[in-house]
PDB file of C-alpha atoms in Angstrom:
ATOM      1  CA  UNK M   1       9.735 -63.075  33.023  1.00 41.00           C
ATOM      2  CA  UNK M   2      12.411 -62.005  35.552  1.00 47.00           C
ATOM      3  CA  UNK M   3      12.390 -63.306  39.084  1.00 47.00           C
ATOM      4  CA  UNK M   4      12.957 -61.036  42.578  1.00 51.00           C
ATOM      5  CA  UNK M   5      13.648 -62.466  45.633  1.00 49.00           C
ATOM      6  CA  UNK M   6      11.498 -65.507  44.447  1.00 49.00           C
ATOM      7  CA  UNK M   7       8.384 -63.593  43.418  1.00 60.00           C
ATOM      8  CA  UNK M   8       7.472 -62.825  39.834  1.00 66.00           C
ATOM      9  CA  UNK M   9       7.816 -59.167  38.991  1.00 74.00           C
ATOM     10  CA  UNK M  10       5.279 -56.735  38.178  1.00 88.00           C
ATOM     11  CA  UNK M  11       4.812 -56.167  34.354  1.00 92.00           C
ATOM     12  CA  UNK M  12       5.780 -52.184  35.131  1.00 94.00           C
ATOM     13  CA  UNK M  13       9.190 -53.347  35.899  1.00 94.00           C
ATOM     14  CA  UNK M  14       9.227 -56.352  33.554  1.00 92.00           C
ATOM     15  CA  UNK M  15       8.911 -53.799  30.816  1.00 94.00           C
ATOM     16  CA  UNK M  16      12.097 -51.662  32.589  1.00 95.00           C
ATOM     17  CA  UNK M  17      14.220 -54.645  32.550  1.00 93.00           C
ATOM     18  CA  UNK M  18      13.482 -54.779  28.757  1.00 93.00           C
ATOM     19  CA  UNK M  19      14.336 -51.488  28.097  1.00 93.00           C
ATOM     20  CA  UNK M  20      17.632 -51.777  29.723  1.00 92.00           C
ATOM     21  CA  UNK M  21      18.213 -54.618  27.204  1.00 91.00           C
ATOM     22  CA  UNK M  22      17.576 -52.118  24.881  1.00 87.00           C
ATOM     23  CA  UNK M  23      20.129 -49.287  26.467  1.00 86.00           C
ATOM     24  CA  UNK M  24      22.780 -51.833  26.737  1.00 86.00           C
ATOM     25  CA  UNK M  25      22.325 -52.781  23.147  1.00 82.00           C
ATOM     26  CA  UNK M  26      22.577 -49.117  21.827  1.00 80.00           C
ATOM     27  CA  UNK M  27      25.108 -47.954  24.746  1.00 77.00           C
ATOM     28  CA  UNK M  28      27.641 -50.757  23.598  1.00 78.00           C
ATOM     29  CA  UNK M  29      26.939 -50.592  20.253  1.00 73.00           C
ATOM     30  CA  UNK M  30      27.372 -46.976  20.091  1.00 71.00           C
ATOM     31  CA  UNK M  31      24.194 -46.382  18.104  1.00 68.00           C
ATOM     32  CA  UNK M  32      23.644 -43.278  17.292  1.00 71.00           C
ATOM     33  CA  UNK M  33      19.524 -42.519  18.305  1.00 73.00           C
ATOM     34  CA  UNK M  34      17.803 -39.656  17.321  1.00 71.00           C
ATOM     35  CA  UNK M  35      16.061 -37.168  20.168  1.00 74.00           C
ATOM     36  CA  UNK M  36      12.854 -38.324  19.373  1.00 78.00           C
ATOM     37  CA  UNK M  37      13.623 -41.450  19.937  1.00 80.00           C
ATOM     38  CA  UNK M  38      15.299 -40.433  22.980  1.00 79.00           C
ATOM     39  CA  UNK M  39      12.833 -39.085  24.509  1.00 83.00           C
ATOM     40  CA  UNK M  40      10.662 -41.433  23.679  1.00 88.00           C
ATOM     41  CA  UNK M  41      12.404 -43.793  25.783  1.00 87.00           C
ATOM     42  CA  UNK M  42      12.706 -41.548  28.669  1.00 86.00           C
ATOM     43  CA  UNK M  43       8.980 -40.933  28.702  1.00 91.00           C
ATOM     44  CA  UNK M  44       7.825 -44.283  29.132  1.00 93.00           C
ATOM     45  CA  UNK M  45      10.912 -45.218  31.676  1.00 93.00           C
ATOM     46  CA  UNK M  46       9.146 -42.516  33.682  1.00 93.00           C
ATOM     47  CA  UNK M  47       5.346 -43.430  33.288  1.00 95.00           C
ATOM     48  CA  UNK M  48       6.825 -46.855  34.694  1.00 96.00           C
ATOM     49  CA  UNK M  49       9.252 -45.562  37.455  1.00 96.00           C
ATOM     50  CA  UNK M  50       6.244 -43.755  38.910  1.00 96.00           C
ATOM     51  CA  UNK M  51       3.782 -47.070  38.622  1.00 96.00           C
ATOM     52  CA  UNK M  52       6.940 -48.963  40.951  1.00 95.00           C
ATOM     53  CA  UNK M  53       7.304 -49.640  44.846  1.00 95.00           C
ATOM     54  CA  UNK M  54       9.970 -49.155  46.855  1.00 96.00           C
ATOM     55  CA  UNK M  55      11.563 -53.266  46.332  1.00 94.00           C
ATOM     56  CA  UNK M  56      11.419 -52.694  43.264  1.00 94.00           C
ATOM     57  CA  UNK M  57      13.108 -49.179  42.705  1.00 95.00           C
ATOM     58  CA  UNK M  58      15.686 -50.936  45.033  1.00 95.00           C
ATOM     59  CA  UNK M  59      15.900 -53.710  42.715  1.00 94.00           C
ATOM     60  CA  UNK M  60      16.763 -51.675  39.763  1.00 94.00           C
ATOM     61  CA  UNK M  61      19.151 -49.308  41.355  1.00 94.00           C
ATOM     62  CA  UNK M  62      21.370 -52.705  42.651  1.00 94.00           C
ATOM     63  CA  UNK M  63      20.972 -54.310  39.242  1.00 93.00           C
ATOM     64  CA  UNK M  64      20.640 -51.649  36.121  1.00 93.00           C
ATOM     65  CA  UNK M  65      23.505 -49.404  34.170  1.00 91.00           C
ATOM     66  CA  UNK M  66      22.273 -48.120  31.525  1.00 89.00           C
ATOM     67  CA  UNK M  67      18.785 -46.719  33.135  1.00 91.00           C
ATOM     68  CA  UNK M  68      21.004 -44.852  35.534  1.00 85.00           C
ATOM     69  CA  UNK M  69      22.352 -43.278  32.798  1.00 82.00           C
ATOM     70  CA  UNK M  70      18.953 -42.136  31.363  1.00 83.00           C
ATOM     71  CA  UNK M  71      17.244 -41.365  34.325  1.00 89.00           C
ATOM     72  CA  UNK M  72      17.300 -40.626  38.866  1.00 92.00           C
ATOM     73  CA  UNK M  73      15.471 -43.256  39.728  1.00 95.00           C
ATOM     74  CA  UNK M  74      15.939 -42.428  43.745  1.00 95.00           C
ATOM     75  CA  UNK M  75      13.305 -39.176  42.893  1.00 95.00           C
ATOM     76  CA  UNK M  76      10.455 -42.241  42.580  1.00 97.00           C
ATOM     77  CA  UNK M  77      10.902 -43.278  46.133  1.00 97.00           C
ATOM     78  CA  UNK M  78       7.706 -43.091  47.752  1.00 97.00           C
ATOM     79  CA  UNK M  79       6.559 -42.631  51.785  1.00 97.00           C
ATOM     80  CA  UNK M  80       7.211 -46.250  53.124  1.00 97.00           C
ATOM     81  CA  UNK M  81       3.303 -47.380  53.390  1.00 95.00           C
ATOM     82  CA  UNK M  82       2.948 -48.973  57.231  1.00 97.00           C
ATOM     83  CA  UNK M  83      -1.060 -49.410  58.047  1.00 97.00           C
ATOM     84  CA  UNK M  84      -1.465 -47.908  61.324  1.00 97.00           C
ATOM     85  CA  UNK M  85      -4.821 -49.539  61.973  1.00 97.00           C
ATOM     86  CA  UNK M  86      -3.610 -53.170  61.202  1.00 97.00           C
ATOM     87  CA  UNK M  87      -0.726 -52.608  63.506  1.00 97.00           C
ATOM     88  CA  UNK M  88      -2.155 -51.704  66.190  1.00 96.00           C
ATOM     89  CA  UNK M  89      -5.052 -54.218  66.087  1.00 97.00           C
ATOM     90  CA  UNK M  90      -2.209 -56.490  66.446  1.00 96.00           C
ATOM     91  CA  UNK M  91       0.234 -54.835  68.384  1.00 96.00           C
ATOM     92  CA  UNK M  92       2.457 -55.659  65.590  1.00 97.00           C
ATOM     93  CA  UNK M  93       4.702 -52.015  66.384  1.00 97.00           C
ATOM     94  CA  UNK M  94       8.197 -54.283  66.912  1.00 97.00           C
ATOM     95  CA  UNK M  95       7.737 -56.410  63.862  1.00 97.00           C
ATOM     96  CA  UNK M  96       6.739 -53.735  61.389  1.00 97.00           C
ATOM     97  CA  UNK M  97      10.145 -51.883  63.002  1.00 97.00           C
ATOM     98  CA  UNK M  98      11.845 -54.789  62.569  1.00 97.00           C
ATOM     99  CA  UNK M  99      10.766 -54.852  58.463  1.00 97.00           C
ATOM    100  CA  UNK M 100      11.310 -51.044  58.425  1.00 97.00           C
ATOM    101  CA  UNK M 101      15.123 -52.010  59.617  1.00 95.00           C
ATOM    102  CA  UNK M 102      15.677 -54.039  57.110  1.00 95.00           C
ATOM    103  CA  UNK M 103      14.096 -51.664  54.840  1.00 97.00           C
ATOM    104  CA  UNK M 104      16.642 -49.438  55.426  1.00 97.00           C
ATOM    105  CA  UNK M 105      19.589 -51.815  55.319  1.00 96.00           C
ATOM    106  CA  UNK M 106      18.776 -53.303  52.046  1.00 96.00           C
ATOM    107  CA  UNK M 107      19.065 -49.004  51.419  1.00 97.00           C
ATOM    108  CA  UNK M 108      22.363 -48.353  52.780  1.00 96.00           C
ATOM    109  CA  UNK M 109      23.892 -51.610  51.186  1.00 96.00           C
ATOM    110  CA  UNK M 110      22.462 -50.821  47.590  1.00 95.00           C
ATOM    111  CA  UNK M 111      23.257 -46.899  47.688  1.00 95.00           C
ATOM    112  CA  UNK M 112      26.469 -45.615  45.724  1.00 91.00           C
ATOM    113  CA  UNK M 113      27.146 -43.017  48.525  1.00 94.00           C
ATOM    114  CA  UNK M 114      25.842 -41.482  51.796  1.00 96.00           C
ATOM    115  CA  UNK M 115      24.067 -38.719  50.345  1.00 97.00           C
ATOM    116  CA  UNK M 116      22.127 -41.381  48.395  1.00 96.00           C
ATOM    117  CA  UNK M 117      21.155 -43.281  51.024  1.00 97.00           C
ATOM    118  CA  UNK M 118      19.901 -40.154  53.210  1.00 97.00           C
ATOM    119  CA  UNK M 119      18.148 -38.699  49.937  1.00 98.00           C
ATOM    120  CA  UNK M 120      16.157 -41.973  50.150  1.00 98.00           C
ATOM    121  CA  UNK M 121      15.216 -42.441  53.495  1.00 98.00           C
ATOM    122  CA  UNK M 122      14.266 -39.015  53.332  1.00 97.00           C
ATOM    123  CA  UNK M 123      12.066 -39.729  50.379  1.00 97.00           C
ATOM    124  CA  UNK M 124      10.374 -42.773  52.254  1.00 98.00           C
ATOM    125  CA  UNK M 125      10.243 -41.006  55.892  1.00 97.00           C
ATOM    126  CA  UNK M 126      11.479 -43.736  57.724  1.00 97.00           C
ATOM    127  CA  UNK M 127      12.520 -41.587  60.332  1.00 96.00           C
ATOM    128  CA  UNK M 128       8.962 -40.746  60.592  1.00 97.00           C
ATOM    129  CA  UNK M 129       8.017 -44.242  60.426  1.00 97.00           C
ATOM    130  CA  UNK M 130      10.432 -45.420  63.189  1.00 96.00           C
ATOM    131  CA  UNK M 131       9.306 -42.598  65.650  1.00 96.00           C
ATOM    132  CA  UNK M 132       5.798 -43.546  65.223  1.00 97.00           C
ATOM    133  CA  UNK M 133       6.303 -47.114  65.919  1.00 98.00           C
ATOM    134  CA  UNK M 134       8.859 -47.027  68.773  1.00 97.00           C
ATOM    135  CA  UNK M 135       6.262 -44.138  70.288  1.00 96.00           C
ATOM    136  CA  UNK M 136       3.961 -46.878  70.402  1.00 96.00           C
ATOM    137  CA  UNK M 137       5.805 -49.604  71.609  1.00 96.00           C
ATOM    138  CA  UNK M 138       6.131 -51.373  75.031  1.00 95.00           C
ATOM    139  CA  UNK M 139       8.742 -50.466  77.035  1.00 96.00           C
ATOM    140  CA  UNK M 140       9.465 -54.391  77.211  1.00 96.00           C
ATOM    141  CA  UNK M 141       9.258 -54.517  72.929  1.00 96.00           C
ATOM    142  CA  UNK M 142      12.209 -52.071  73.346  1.00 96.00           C
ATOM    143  CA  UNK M 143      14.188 -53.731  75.841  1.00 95.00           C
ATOM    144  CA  UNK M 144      13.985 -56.598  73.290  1.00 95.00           C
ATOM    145  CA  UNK M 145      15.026 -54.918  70.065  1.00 95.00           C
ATOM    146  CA  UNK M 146      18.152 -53.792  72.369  1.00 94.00           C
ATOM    147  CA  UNK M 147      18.768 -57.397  73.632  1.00 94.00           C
ATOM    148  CA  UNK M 148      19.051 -58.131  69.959  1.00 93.00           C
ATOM    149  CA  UNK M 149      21.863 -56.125  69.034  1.00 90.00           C
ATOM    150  CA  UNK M 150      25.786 -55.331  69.854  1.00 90.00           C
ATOM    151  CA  UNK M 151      25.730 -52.231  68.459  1.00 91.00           C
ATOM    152  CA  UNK M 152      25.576 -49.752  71.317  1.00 93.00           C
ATOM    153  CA  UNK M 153      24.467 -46.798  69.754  1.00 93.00           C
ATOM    154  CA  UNK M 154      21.584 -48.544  68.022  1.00 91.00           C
ATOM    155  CA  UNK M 155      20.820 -49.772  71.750  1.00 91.00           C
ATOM    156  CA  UNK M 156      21.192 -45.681  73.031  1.00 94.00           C
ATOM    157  CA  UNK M 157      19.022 -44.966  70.322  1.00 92.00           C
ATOM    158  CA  UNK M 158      16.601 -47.501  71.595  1.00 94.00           C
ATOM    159  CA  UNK M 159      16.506 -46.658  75.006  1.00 94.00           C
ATOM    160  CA  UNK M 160      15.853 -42.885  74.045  1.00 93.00           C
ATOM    161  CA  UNK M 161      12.345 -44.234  73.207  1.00 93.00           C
ATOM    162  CA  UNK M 162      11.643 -46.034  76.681  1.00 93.00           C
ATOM    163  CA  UNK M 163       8.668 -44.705  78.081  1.00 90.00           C
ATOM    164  CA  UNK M 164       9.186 -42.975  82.423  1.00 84.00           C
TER     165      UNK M 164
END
């Protein structure tokens, strides 16, 4: 049983992780496998990408070859899931921003290339997801996520969102 970030792993991508045992066995081997067996392979990898989150579609594209090789797994990105209701019961808008941020980090460290990383935060709408919040935070949440940074166009950014 593989291990992320501490937490045990669903049994969708427990059974990826096995079949990229399996590619790296036949990649370095060089065996020779037929297209029914091919596809074969390819069909479950995507009955399973589509069963997968977003951590763990991250996961694998930081730490699989031979699945790359088979298969995009950026096209199972899905909307990142915030629950509007929950949030604002708890005015929780600058923390779930704050999780979205590193969302989006952990995606621009783990992408091979710029397109990549835009193709996936357009596939999760985080842009979306960060208007919505910052639309409904305090003025004084804002001034705070600003406070917290060096980077002055993040703050510009930021301050674009303060409410007259």
């Amino acid at each position: 049983m593989y291990l992320i970030r501490g937490d045990y792993v669903s049994k969708e991508l427990n059974e990826i992780l096995k079949i990229e045992d399996e590619l790296g066995y036949l990649f370095e081997d060089k065996e020779l496998i037929n297209d029914n067996e091919a596809k074969k392979i390819g069909d479950k990898l995507l009955s399973l990408l589509k069963k997968l989150n977003n951590d763990e579609l991250l996961y694998l594209l930081d730490n699989v070859i031979y699945i790359h090789q088979v298969v995009d797994i950026t096209r199972f990105f899905k909307k990142y899931k915030i629950n509007k209701k929950e949030i604002k019961e708890n005015n929780a808008f600058k923390e779930v921003f704050k999780k979205l941020n590193l969302f989006v980090e952990r995606v621009r460290e783990i992408s091979l290339s710029e397109e990549e990383y835009m193709f996936i935060c357009s596939k999760c709408s985080v842009d979306d997801t960060a208007k919505y919040l910052l639309k409904n935070m305090s003025n004084e949440d804002i001034m705070e996520l600003s406070n917290e940074t060096g980077d002055w166009n993040y703050k510009l950014f930021l301050f674009e969102n303060l409410k007259a």
